Amino acid sequence: MKRLQHLFLILLLAMPLGAFAQGWPSNYGGVMLQSFYWGSYTESSWSNLTQQADTLSKYFNLIWAPPSGYPNTTSNNMGYYPIYWLKQNSAFGSESDLRTMIKTFKAKGTGIIADVVINHKNGPSNWCSFANESVTGQNTDKTYSVTWDNTNYTQICSDDEGNTNTASEAYGKIKGNKDTGLNDGGCRDLDHTNATTQKNVETYEDFLLNEMEYAGFRYDFVKGYAPTYIKMYNTAASPKYSVGEYWQGSVTDTKTGDHPFGGVKDWVDATGKTSAAFDFPMKYFIQDAFGSNNWNKLTDYANGKTTLMGTDGYARYAVTFVDNHDTGEPHDNPSPLRANIAAANAYILAMPGTPCIWISHWTAYKTIIKKCILARKLAGITNTSTVETSVGSTAGYYAKVKGTKGEVLIVMGSSTGVDTTGFQLACEGENFKYYVSNGLDISGIKSIKDEASNWTAPSFCKVNDGETCAFFEVPSSWSGVTKVNCWAWDASGNYTSGNWPGAACTKVGTTTAGNTVYKWTWDGTYTGTTATTPTHIIFSANTGSPQQNDMTFKNGNYYNLSTVAGNVIDSPATAIRTINASTTASDASWYTLSGVRLSKEPTEKGVYIHEGKKVIK
């Protein structure tokens, strides 16, 4: 026995240090939620997320939270320009609130992922004079300390603006080495070659994992420093989950310009595979395919190493996503997917890799996403599952994926000739159907009901009886907009003249947030033979740019740039369409409070609208 133990110890010591920090678990079946968007201080507060723990933990195994370090204010600051590392008060709540949230989710089997910003830092009041910190852990009873050289500034890169800008108190005094990655002009770039900097980062990550009880790390702006330091820090901290924001649209690439470490796969390799990466190539692949119904393109996910998920041996390290806080609104200059959003989320929830759902999509398509997550887990789809079939055409696409408990069949667009033998329909939405193997119990999926929306329409949004219309809230990112157009159509014709950009909309009011709202009303014109109701709609500004991508039309819908906020007819704020007060035959009809016209006078108890008045029966 001693000889075997001795042999094991020799083998253990002979293994590379990185062998125990494998970046992301293999055969992992979890789903992650990004719990914030830019400025979501209320929705993403620690206390608000804690209140949703029972629901969120049923669907998500990991929740990526925004930066939690104190940025010198607790108001309107996302924390991406860090000042304190060990002080955990932020615009999202107090340290006590944060600890409660982490413990609450941990008890339910869901881990919280820390947003780790270690490329750059600022001082509390000056450019380069950083705050020394020391705290004693409540859980570990351990003293955590980080110290900074505020004399020779040896922990700041010598080519940083702090050394070259005369406004800096450290102008010409910084003694650190040159940056090992790209520069961030808004903060001081840390010199990761410095031993004290390295020790500080290791202390900080020890604090996050063992004192604050985070489950793992999301590394921000990893283009800013060499990936060998990710390997160093992950080897020291041994997080089970590590994912880097290497924002690059290629899997492999030449090391140059804005991609100093090559493509996303190259970066993962350079970390010694101690970290996964967000699959930005997949994000842009999805945007191209789903944004224009280019279904045939989906067959290319694995051809020519188009995506990290589709690259042999790297699906394990691919955290797939449709949009995030930077690519979606309300961030400056976003590049979001604006069409087939539910279908795109269904796609990543059927494929290998670890899906990360953005909270804005979760909020807008909650029922569909819930069903897809349950279907994925029911079939046992993991980050290393095998895609058995992948077939595309101009009409649609379908893929069959093998899980540990069954198979899923995801069908996109209007794909024909798909053999569904052996499968049952688990859920569906616009342009997709999600099947799972026969024999799997889908009763839990079928029991999920549509959640009542808590959205209320602005009081100035009205829908008249018999009116076909839609509303559009101009996003803040569309500056200088003086005209909004509508383009609405179905398979047979166009409802807005047939000449792009379509019909001019009417300004109806301004939201409390200061955004202008426009209304389009169909004037009865139609380029086809027999008009019914539009199936799709696009709003655009000025002479047609910027614009939305295709959106599904429903009468009375209230559209944001990439989502449907709600429906004015169904909204509790309006309760019913505006009905003309004249005593015509149509006015004598009976309506429900949601605006549905009844075929005859109701006999059931309730509140109705009749001849323009509320009637209680």
Coordinates of C-alpha atoms in Angstrom, one line a residue:
M1 CA 0.0 0.0 0.0
K2 CA 2.8 2.4 0.9
R3 CA 4.5 1.6 -2.4
L4 CA 1.3 2.4 -4.3
Q5 CA 0.8 5.7 -2.4
H6 CA 4.4 6.6 -3.1
L7 CA 4.0 5.9 -6.8
F8 CA 0.8 7.9 -6.9
L9 CA 2.6 10.8 -5.2
I10 CA 5.4 10.7 -7.8
L11 CA 2.8 10.7 -10.7
L12 CA 0.9 13.6 -9.0
L13 CA 4.0 15.7 -8.7
A14 CA 5.0 14.9 -12.3
M15 CA 1.7 16.2 -13.6
P16 CA 1.7 19.8 -14.9
L17 CA 0.1 22.3 -12.5
G18 CA -2.5 23.3 -15.1
A19 CA -3.8 19.7 -15.1
F20 CA -6.1 20.5 -12.2
A21 CA -7.5 23.7 -13.7
Q22 CA -9.2 22.5 -16.8
G23 CA -11.2 25.6 -17.5
W24 CA -14.7 24.1 -17.8
P25 CA -16.0 20.7 -16.9
S26 CA -16.3 18.1 -19.6
N27 CA -19.8 16.6 -20.4
Y28 CA -21.3 19.5 -18.5
G29 CA -25.1 19.8 -18.9
G30 CA -25.7 23.1 -17.2
V31 CA -27.1 26.4 -18.6
M32 CA -25.9 29.9 -17.5
L33 CA -27.8 33.1 -17.2
Q34 CA -26.2 36.5 -17.7
S35 CA -28.2 38.4 -15.1
F36 CA -27.7 42.0 -16.3
Y37 CA -27.6 44.5 -19.1
W38 CA -26.1 47.9 -19.3
G39 CA -27.7 50.0 -16.5
S40 CA -29.9 47.3 -15.1
Y41 CA -29.2 48.4 -11.5
T42 CA -32.8 47.6 -10.3
E43 CA -33.6 44.5 -12.3
S44 CA -30.1 43.0 -11.5
S45 CA -29.8 44.1 -7.9
W46 CA -28.6 41.4 -5.5
S47 CA -31.9 41.6 -3.6
N48 CA -34.1 41.3 -6.7
L49 CA -32.1 38.3 -8.0
T50 CA -32.4 36.7 -4.6
Q51 CA -36.2 37.0 -4.7
Q52 CA -36.2 35.1 -8.0
A53 CA -34.0 32.3 -6.7
D54 CA -36.7 29.7 -6.6
T55 CA -37.5 30.2 -10.3
L56 CA -34.1 30.9 -11.7
S57 CA -32.5 27.9 -9.9
K58 CA -34.9 25.5 -11.6
Y59 CA -33.5 26.4 -15.0
F60 CA -30.0 27.8 -14.5
N61 CA -27.0 26.1 -13.0
L62 CA -24.8 29.2 -13.2
I63 CA -25.6 32.9 -13.0
W64 CA -23.0 35.4 -14.2
A65 CA -23.3 38.6 -12.1
P66 CA -22.0 42.1 -12.8
P67 CA -18.8 43.3 -11.1
S68 CA -19.3 43.5 -7.4
G69 CA -16.2 45.6 -6.3
Y70 CA -16.8 49.1 -5.0
P71 CA -16.2 51.6 -7.8
N72 CA -16.2 54.6 -5.4
T73 CA -20.0 55.1 -5.7
T74 CA -23.1 53.0 -5.2
S75 CA -25.1 54.8 -7.9
N76 CA -25.2 54.3 -11.7
N77 CA -21.8 52.6 -12.1
M78 CA -21.5 49.1 -13.7
G79 CA -18.1 48.5 -12.1
Y80 CA -16.0 47.9 -15.2
Y81 CA -13.5 50.6 -14.1
P82 CA -12.6 49.0 -10.7
I83 CA -11.2 51.0 -7.8
Y84 CA -11.6 48.5 -4.9
W85 CA -11.3 44.8 -5.1
L86 CA -12.0 43.6 -1.5
K87 CA -14.8 46.1 -0.7
Q88 CA -18.0 44.6 -2.1
N89 CA -20.5 47.5 -2.1
S90 CA -21.8 48.5 -5.6
A91 CA -24.7 50.0 -7.5
F92 CA -26.3 46.5 -7.3
G93 CA -26.4 46.3 -3.5
S94 CA -24.5 46.0 -0.3
E95 CA -21.9 43.3 0.5
S96 CA -24.5 41.8 2.9
D97 CA -27.0 41.6 0.1
L98 CA -24.4 40.0 -2.2
R99 CA -23.5 37.4 0.4
T100 CA -27.1 36.5 0.9
M101 CA -27.7 36.2 -2.8
I102 CA -24.7 33.9 -3.3
K103 CA -25.6 31.7 -0.3
T104 CA -29.3 31.5 -1.4
F105 CA -28.5 30.3 -4.9
K106 CA -25.7 28.0 -3.7
A107 CA -28.2 26.2 -1.4
K108 CA -30.4 25.6 -4.4
G109 CA -27.5 24.2 -6.4
T110 CA -26.8 27.3 -8.6
G111 CA -23.4 28.9 -8.6
I112 CA -22.8 32.6 -9.1
I113 CA -20.0 33.6 -11.5
A114 CA -17.9 36.6 -10.6
D115 CA -17.1 39.2 -13.2
V116 CA -13.3 39.6 -12.7
V117 CA -11.8 42.8 -14.1
I118 CA -8.0 42.6 -13.6
N119 CA -6.7 44.1 -16.8
H120 CA -7.1 47.7 -15.5
K121 CA -7.7 49.7 -12.4
N122 CA -8.1 53.3 -11.2
G123 CA -7.3 55.1 -8.0
P124 CA -10.0 56.6 -5.7
S125 CA -9.1 60.2 -6.5
N126 CA -6.0 60.1 -8.8
W127 CA -5.0 58.4 -12.0
C128 CA -2.3 56.1 -10.6
S129 CA -2.5 56.1 -6.8
F130 CA -4.3 52.9 -6.0
A131 CA -6.0 51.9 -2.7
N132 CA -4.2 49.5 -0.4
E133 CA -6.8 47.1 1.1
S134 CA -6.9 44.6 3.9
V135 CA -9.9 42.7 5.2
T136 CA -10.5 39.7 7.5
G137 CA -12.9 37.1 6.0
Q138 CA -16.1 36.4 7.8
N139 CA -16.2 32.8 6.5
T140 CA -12.5 31.9 6.3
D141 CA -11.2 34.1 9.2
K142 CA -8.3 34.8 6.9
T143 CA -6.6 38.2 6.2
Y144 CA -6.7 39.3 2.6
S145 CA -4.4 42.1 1.6
V146 CA -3.5 43.8 -1.7
T147 CA -0.8 46.5 -1.9
W148 CA 0.3 48.9 -4.6
D149 CA 3.5 50.8 -5.3
N150 CA 2.3 54.4 -5.3
T151 CA 5.8 55.7 -5.4
N152 CA 7.5 54.2 -8.5
Y153 CA 4.3 52.8 -9.9
T154 CA 6.0 49.5 -10.9
Q155 CA 2.6 47.8 -11.2
I156 CA 1.3 49.9 -14.0
C157 CA 2.4 49.4 -17.6
S158 CA 5.0 52.0 -18.7
D159 CA 3.2 52.6 -22.0
D160 CA -0.1 53.5 -20.2
E161 CA -1.6 57.0 -20.5
G162 CA -0.7 57.5 -16.8
N163 CA 2.9 57.7 -17.9
T164 CA 2.4 59.7 -21.1
N165 CA -0.4 62.2 -20.3
T166 CA 0.7 65.4 -18.5
A167 CA -2.6 65.4 -16.6
S168 CA -1.5 62.3 -14.6
E169 CA 0.2 62.7 -11.2
A170 CA 2.6 59.9 -12.3
Y171 CA 3.5 61.5 -15.6
G172 CA 7.0 60.2 -16.6
K173 CA 7.3 58.3 -13.3
I174 CA 5.8 54.9 -14.1
K175 CA 8.5 52.1 -13.9
G176 CA 6.4 49.1 -14.9
N177 CA 7.1 46.9 -18.0
K178 CA 5.2 47.4 -21.3
D179 CA 1.7 46.0 -21.7
T180 CA 1.5 42.4 -22.7
G181 CA -1.8 43.0 -24.5
L182 CA -4.1 45.8 -25.7
N183 CA -4.4 49.1 -23.9
D184 CA -7.6 50.3 -22.2
G185 CA -7.6 54.1 -22.4
G186 CA -10.0 54.8 -19.6
C187 CA -8.1 53.0 -16.9
R188 CA -4.5 52.3 -15.8
D189 CA -3.3 49.0 -17.4
L190 CA -1.9 46.7 -14.8
D191 CA 1.6 45.2 -15.3
H192 CA 1.0 41.5 -15.0
T193 CA 4.7 40.7 -15.2
N194 CA 5.1 42.3 -11.8
A195 CA 5.3 39.7 -8.9
T196 CA 3.3 41.9 -6.5
T197 CA 0.5 42.4 -9.1
Q198 CA 0.4 38.6 -9.5
K199 CA 0.1 38.1 -5.8
N200 CA -2.6 40.7 -5.6
V201 CA -4.7 39.0 -8.3
E202 CA -4.2 35.6 -6.6
T203 CA -5.3 37.1 -3.3
Y204 CA -8.4 38.7 -4.9
E205 CA -9.4 35.5 -6.6
D206 CA -8.9 33.5 -3.4
F207 CA -11.2 36.1 -1.7
L208 CA -13.9 35.8 -4.4
L209 CA -13.9 32.0 -4.4
N210 CA -13.4 31.1 -0.7
E211 CA -14.6 34.1 1.2
M212 CA -17.4 35.4 -1.0
E213 CA -18.2 31.9 -2.2
Y214 CA -18.4 32.7 -5.9
A215 CA -18.5 29.5 -8.1
G216 CA -16.1 30.7 -10.7
F217 CA -14.8 33.6 -12.9
R218 CA -15.8 35.5 -16.0
Y219 CA -12.7 37.3 -17.1
D220 CA -13.3 40.8 -18.6
F221 CA -11.3 42.1 -21.6
V222 CA -8.7 39.4 -21.7
K223 CA -7.2 40.9 -24.8
G224 CA -5.5 43.3 -22.4
Y225 CA -2.9 40.9 -21.1
A226 CA -1.2 37.7 -22.1
P227 CA -3.3 34.5 -21.7
T228 CA -0.3 32.9 -19.8
Y229 CA -1.5 35.0 -16.8
I230 CA -4.9 33.4 -17.0
K231 CA -3.2 30.1 -16.7
M232 CA -1.1 31.4 -13.8
Y233 CA -4.1 32.7 -11.9
N234 CA -6.4 29.8 -12.6
T235 CA -3.7 27.3 -11.6
A236 CA -3.4 29.1 -8.3
A237 CA -7.2 29.5 -7.7
S238 CA -8.4 26.3 -9.3
P239 CA -11.9 27.6 -10.2
K240 CA -14.2 24.9 -11.6
Y241 CA -15.6 27.5 -14.0
S242 CA -13.6 30.0 -15.9
V243 CA -14.6 31.8 -19.1
G244 CA -12.8 34.6 -20.9
E245 CA -14.2 37.5 -22.9
Y246 CA -11.9 37.2 -25.9
W247 CA -14.0 39.3 -28.2
Q248 CA -12.9 37.9 -31.6
G249 CA -15.0 36.7 -34.5
S250 CA -12.6 34.0 -35.7
V251 CA -11.7 30.6 -34.2
T252 CA -8.1 30.8 -35.4
D253 CA -6.3 33.9 -36.7
T254 CA -2.9 35.6 -37.1
K255 CA -1.7 37.4 -34.0
T256 CA -2.0 41.0 -35.1
G257 CA -3.9 44.2 -34.5
D258 CA -7.0 43.9 -32.4
H259 CA -6.5 40.2 -31.9
P260 CA -3.0 40.0 -30.3
F261 CA -3.4 36.3 -29.3
G262 CA -5.0 35.0 -32.5
G263 CA -8.5 33.6 -32.7
V264 CA -10.7 32.3 -29.8
K265 CA -9.4 28.8 -30.0
D266 CA -5.8 30.2 -30.1
W267 CA -6.6 32.1 -26.9
V268 CA -8.0 29.0 -25.2
D269 CA -4.9 27.0 -26.2
A270 CA -2.6 29.8 -24.9
T271 CA -4.3 29.6 -21.4
G272 CA -3.3 25.9 -21.3
K273 CA -7.0 25.1 -21.6
T274 CA -7.4 26.5 -18.1
S275 CA -10.3 28.6 -19.3
A276 CA -13.3 28.4 -21.6
A277 CA -14.2 31.3 -23.8
F278 CA -17.3 33.0 -25.0
D279 CA -18.0 31.7 -28.5
F280 CA -18.0 35.1 -30.3
P281 CA -17.6 33.4 -33.7
M282 CA -20.8 31.5 -32.9
K283 CA -22.5 34.8 -31.9
Y284 CA -21.7 36.4 -35.3
F285 CA -22.6 33.1 -37.1
I286 CA -26.0 33.1 -35.4
Q287 CA -26.5 36.8 -36.3
D288 CA -25.8 36.1 -39.9
A289 CA -28.0 33.0 -40.2
F290 CA -30.9 33.9 -38.0
G291 CA -30.9 37.6 -38.8
S292 CA -31.8 37.0 -42.4
N293 CA -33.4 33.5 -42.4
N294 CA -30.2 32.2 -44.0
W295 CA -31.0 28.7 -42.8
N296 CA -28.6 26.9 -45.1
K297 CA -25.7 28.7 -43.4
L298 CA -26.4 26.7 -40.2
T299 CA -24.8 23.6 -41.8
D300 CA -21.5 25.5 -41.7
Y301 CA -21.2 25.7 -37.9
A302 CA -18.5 23.1 -38.0
N303 CA -17.1 23.6 -41.5
G304 CA -13.7 25.3 -41.7
K305 CA -13.8 25.7 -37.9
T306 CA -16.5 28.4 -38.2
T307 CA -17.4 28.3 -34.5
L308 CA -15.6 27.3 -31.3
M309 CA -18.5 24.9 -30.5
G310 CA -18.1 23.3 -33.9
T311 CA -14.3 22.8 -33.7
D312 CA -13.2 19.3 -32.9
G313 CA -12.4 18.9 -29.2
Y314 CA -13.4 22.5 -28.2
A315 CA -17.1 22.4 -27.6
R316 CA -16.2 21.8 -24.0
Y317 CA -14.6 25.2 -23.9
A318 CA -17.4 27.0 -25.9
V319 CA -19.8 29.2 -23.9
T320 CA -22.4 30.0 -26.5
F321 CA -24.7 33.0 -26.5
V322 CA -27.0 35.0 -28.8
D323 CA -26.3 38.5 -27.3
N324 CA -24.9 40.0 -24.1
H325 CA -24.7 43.4 -22.3
D326 CA -22.3 44.8 -24.9
T327 CA -23.8 43.5 -28.1
G328 CA -27.4 44.2 -27.2
E329 CA -29.3 47.4 -26.3
P330 CA -29.0 49.7 -24.5
H331 CA -25.2 49.7 -24.9
D332 CA -23.6 52.2 -27.3
N333 CA -23.3 51.0 -30.8
P334 CA -24.6 47.5 -30.2
S335 CA -24.8 44.8 -32.8
P336 CA -27.8 42.7 -31.6
L337 CA -29.7 39.9 -33.3
R338 CA -33.1 41.5 -34.1
A339 CA -34.9 38.6 -35.7
N340 CA -35.7 35.0 -34.7
I341 CA -34.4 35.7 -31.2
A342 CA -36.5 32.9 -29.6
A343 CA -35.4 30.5 -32.4
A344 CA -31.7 31.4 -31.9
N345 CA -31.9 30.7 -28.2
A346 CA -33.6 27.4 -28.9
Y347 CA -30.7 26.6 -31.3
I348 CA -28.0 27.1 -28.7
L349 CA -30.1 25.2 -26.2
A350 CA -30.1 22.2 -28.5
M351 CA -26.5 22.2 -29.5
P352 CA -23.2 21.3 -27.7
G353 CA -21.3 23.9 -25.7
T354 CA -22.6 25.7 -22.6
P355 CA -25.5 28.0 -23.4
C356 CA -25.5 31.4 -21.7
I357 CA -28.9 33.1 -21.9
W358 CA -29.0 36.9 -21.7
I359 CA -31.5 38.3 -19.2
S360 CA -33.1 40.6 -21.8
H361 CA -34.0 37.5 -23.9
W362 CA -35.0 35.6 -20.8
T363 CA -37.4 38.4 -19.8
A364 CA -38.9 38.7 -23.3
Y365 CA -39.1 35.0 -24.2
K366 CA -39.3 33.4 -20.8
T367 CA -41.9 30.7 -21.5
I368 CA -40.2 29.4 -24.6
I369 CA -36.7 29.5 -23.0
K370 CA -38.0 27.6 -20.0
K371 CA -39.3 24.9 -22.2
C372 CA -36.2 24.6 -24.2
I373 CA -34.0 24.4 -21.1
L374 CA -36.1 21.6 -19.7
A375 CA -36.1 19.8 -23.0
R376 CA -32.3 20.0 -23.2
K377 CA -31.9 18.7 -19.7
L378 CA -34.5 16.0 -20.2
A379 CA -32.5 14.6 -23.1
G380 CA -29.2 15.1 -21.3
I381 CA -27.6 17.4 -23.8
T382 CA -24.1 18.5 -22.6
N383 CA -21.3 20.7 -23.8
T384 CA -19.7 17.7 -25.5
S385 CA -22.8 16.0 -27.0
T386 CA -22.5 14.7 -30.5
V387 CA -24.3 16.3 -33.5
E388 CA -25.5 13.3 -35.4
T389 CA -27.3 15.0 -38.3
S390 CA -27.0 18.5 -39.7
V391 CA -29.0 19.3 -42.8
G392 CA -29.8 22.8 -44.3
S393 CA -31.5 24.3 -47.3
T394 CA -32.8 27.7 -48.3
A395 CA -36.1 26.8 -46.7
G396 CA -34.9 25.6 -43.3
Y397 CA -32.4 23.6 -41.2
Y398 CA -32.6 20.6 -38.8
A399 CA -30.1 18.9 -36.5
K400 CA -30.2 15.8 -34.4
V401 CA -28.1 15.8 -31.2
K402 CA -27.4 12.8 -29.0
G403 CA -27.7 13.3 -25.2
T404 CA -27.0 11.1 -22.3
K405 CA -30.7 10.3 -21.8
G406 CA -32.1 10.7 -25.3
E407 CA -31.9 12.8 -28.4
V408 CA -33.2 16.2 -29.5
L409 CA -34.2 17.2 -33.0
I410 CA -34.2 21.0 -33.6
V411 CA -36.0 22.2 -36.8
M412 CA -35.6 25.7 -38.1
G413 CA -37.5 27.7 -40.7
S414 CA -39.8 25.7 -43.0
S415 CA -37.6 22.7 -43.5
T416 CA -39.4 19.9 -45.3
G417 CA -38.8 16.1 -45.3
V418 CA -37.7 16.0 -41.7
D419 CA -38.2 12.5 -40.3
T420 CA -39.7 12.9 -36.8
T421 CA -40.2 9.2 -36.3
G422 CA -39.2 8.4 -32.7
F423 CA -39.6 12.0 -31.6
Q424 CA -42.2 14.0 -29.8
L425 CA -42.7 17.8 -30.0
A426 CA -41.6 19.3 -26.8
C427 CA -42.0 23.0 -27.7
E428 CA -42.2 25.4 -30.6
G429 CA -42.1 29.0 -31.5
E430 CA -41.7 31.2 -34.6
N431 CA -39.4 29.5 -37.1
F432 CA -38.5 26.5 -34.8
K433 CA -39.7 23.2 -33.4
Y434 CA -37.9 21.4 -30.6
Y435 CA -38.4 17.7 -30.4
V436 CA -37.1 15.1 -27.9
S437 CA -37.1 11.3 -28.0
N438 CA -40.2 9.3 -27.5
G439 CA -40.3 7.8 -24.0
L440 CA -39.0 11.0 -22.3
D441 CA -41.6 12.5 -20.0
I442 CA -42.4 15.9 -21.3
S443 CA -45.3 16.6 -18.9
G444 CA -43.2 19.1 -17.0
I445 CA -42.6 21.0 -20.2
K446 CA -46.3 21.0 -21.2
S447 CA -47.3 22.2 -17.7
I448 CA -45.4 25.5 -18.2
K449 CA -47.9 28.3 -18.7
D450 CA -47.4 31.7 -20.3
E451 CA -46.6 34.1 -17.6
A452 CA -48.7 37.2 -17.3
S453 CA -46.8 40.2 -18.4
N454 CA -46.2 43.0 -15.9
W455 CA -45.6 45.5 -18.7
T456 CA -48.1 48.4 -19.0
A457 CA -48.6 50.5 -22.0
P458 CA -48.0 54.2 -21.9
S459 CA -51.4 56.0 -21.3
F460 CA -51.1 57.8 -24.7
C461 CA -51.1 54.5 -26.6
K462 CA -54.6 53.7 -27.9
V463 CA -56.0 51.1 -30.3
N464 CA -59.4 52.1 -31.9
D465 CA -62.1 49.5 -32.7
G466 CA -61.3 47.8 -35.9
E467 CA -57.9 49.4 -36.2
T468 CA -54.8 47.5 -37.4
C469 CA -51.7 49.2 -35.9
A470 CA -48.4 48.9 -34.0
F471 CA -46.3 51.0 -31.8
F472 CA -42.5 51.6 -31.8
E473 CA -40.4 53.1 -29.0
V474 CA -37.3 54.9 -30.6
P475 CA -34.2 53.6 -28.7
S476 CA -31.8 56.1 -27.2
S477 CA -29.1 54.8 -29.5
W478 CA -31.0 56.3 -32.5
S479 CA -30.0 59.9 -32.0
G480 CA -31.3 62.7 -34.1
V481 CA -34.4 60.7 -35.4
T482 CA -37.1 63.0 -36.8
K483 CA -39.1 60.5 -38.8
V484 CA -40.1 56.9 -38.3
N485 CA -41.3 54.6 -41.0
C486 CA -43.2 51.3 -41.0
W487 CA -42.8 48.4 -43.4
A488 CA -45.4 45.6 -43.0
W489 CA -46.2 42.6 -45.1
D490 CA -47.4 39.0 -45.5
A491 CA -46.5 36.3 -48.0
S492 CA -48.8 37.8 -50.7
G493 CA -48.3 41.5 -50.4
N494 CA -47.3 44.7 -48.6
Y495 CA -49.5 46.8 -46.3
T496 CA -47.3 50.0 -46.5
S497 CA -47.2 50.9 -50.2
G498 CA -44.6 48.4 -51.3
N499 CA -42.0 51.2 -51.6
W500 CA -39.2 51.1 -49.0
P501 CA -39.1 52.4 -46.3
G502 CA -42.9 52.2 -46.3
A503 CA -45.5 54.4 -44.5
A504 CA -44.7 57.3 -42.2
C505 CA -45.6 56.8 -38.6
T506 CA -47.3 59.3 -36.2
K507 CA -45.6 60.5 -33.0
V508 CA -48.0 59.8 -30.1
G509 CA -46.0 60.6 -27.0
T510 CA -42.8 60.4 -24.9
T511 CA -42.0 57.8 -22.2
T512 CA -41.0 58.7 -18.7
A513 CA -37.4 57.6 -19.8
G514 CA -37.6 60.3 -22.5
N515 CA -37.9 58.0 -25.5
T516 CA -40.3 59.0 -28.3
V517 CA -43.1 56.6 -29.3
Y518 CA -44.6 56.4 -32.8
K519 CA -47.7 54.6 -34.1
W520 CA -48.4 53.0 -37.5
T521 CA -52.0 52.5 -38.6
W522 CA -52.9 50.6 -41.7
D523 CA -54.7 52.8 -44.2
G524 CA -56.3 49.9 -46.1
T525 CA -53.9 49.8 -49.0
Y526 CA -52.4 46.4 -50.0
T527 CA -50.2 45.4 -52.9
G528 CA -51.6 41.9 -53.1
T529 CA -55.1 40.6 -53.9
T530 CA -56.8 39.9 -50.6
A531 CA -55.5 41.6 -47.5
T532 CA -55.9 40.0 -44.1
T533 CA -53.3 40.9 -41.4
P534 CA -49.5 41.5 -41.8
T535 CA -47.3 38.7 -40.6
H536 CA -44.1 40.8 -40.2
I537 CA -43.1 44.3 -39.6
I538 CA -40.0 46.6 -39.6
F539 CA -39.6 50.1 -38.2
S540 CA -36.9 52.3 -39.5
A541 CA -35.8 55.9 -39.1
N542 CA -35.2 58.8 -41.5
T543 CA -35.0 57.4 -45.0
G544 CA -34.8 53.8 -43.9
S545 CA -31.7 53.6 -41.7
P546 CA -31.2 52.6 -38.9
Q547 CA -33.8 49.9 -38.9
Q548 CA -35.0 46.8 -37.2
N549 CA -34.7 43.4 -38.7
D550 CA -37.9 41.3 -39.3
M551 CA -40.3 41.3 -36.4
T552 CA -43.4 39.2 -36.1
F553 CA -46.6 41.3 -36.3
K554 CA -49.5 41.2 -33.9
N555 CA -52.1 43.9 -33.8
G556 CA -51.4 46.4 -31.0
N557 CA -47.9 45.2 -30.4
Y558 CA -45.5 47.7 -28.8
Y559 CA -42.0 47.2 -30.2
N560 CA -38.6 48.0 -28.9
L561 CA -35.6 47.7 -31.2
S562 CA -35.1 44.0 -30.8
T563 CA -38.0 42.7 -28.7
V564 CA -41.7 43.1 -28.2
A565 CA -42.3 44.9 -24.9
G566 CA -46.0 44.0 -24.8
N567 CA -49.4 44.5 -26.5
V568 CA -51.4 47.6 -26.0
I569 CA -54.7 45.8 -26.5
D570 CA -53.8 43.3 -23.7
S571 CA -52.1 45.8 -21.4
P572 CA -53.8 46.4 -18.1
A573 CA -53.1 50.1 -18.4
T574 CA -55.5 50.4 -21.4
A575 CA -57.8 47.4 -20.7
I576 CA -59.6 47.8 -24.0
R577 CA -59.4 49.4 -27.4
T578 CA -60.9 52.9 -27.8
I579 CA -64.5 52.3 -29.0
N580 CA -66.4 55.0 -30.9
A581 CA -69.3 56.4 -28.9
S582 CA -71.8 56.4 -31.8
T583 CA -74.7 53.9 -31.6
T584 CA -74.0 51.9 -34.7
A585 CA -74.6 48.2 -34.9
S586 CA -70.9 47.5 -34.3
D587 CA -70.9 49.6 -31.2
A588 CA -73.7 47.4 -29.8
S589 CA -71.4 44.4 -29.7
W590 CA -70.0 43.0 -26.5
Y591 CA -66.2 43.0 -25.7
T592 CA -64.1 41.5 -23.0
L593 CA -61.7 43.8 -21.1
S594 CA -58.9 42.6 -23.2
G595 CA -60.7 43.9 -26.3
V596 CA -62.0 40.6 -27.7
R597 CA -65.3 41.0 -29.5
L598 CA -67.9 38.4 -28.5
S599 CA -70.4 36.8 -30.9
K600 CA -73.3 37.5 -28.6
E601 CA -74.2 38.9 -25.2
P602 CA -72.2 37.1 -22.5
T603 CA -74.0 35.0 -19.8
E604 CA -70.9 34.4 -17.6
K605 CA -70.3 36.8 -14.7
G606 CA -67.6 39.4 -15.3
V607 CA -66.9 42.9 -16.5
Y608 CA -67.5 43.7 -20.2
I609 CA -67.7 46.7 -22.6
H610 CA -71.0 47.4 -24.3
E611 CA -71.9 50.5 -26.2
G612 CA -68.7 52.2 -25.0
K613 CA -69.4 51.6 -21.3
K614 CA -68.3 49.0 -18.7
V615 CA -71.0 46.6 -17.8
I616 CA -70.9 44.3 -14.8
K617 CA -72.9 41.0 -15.2

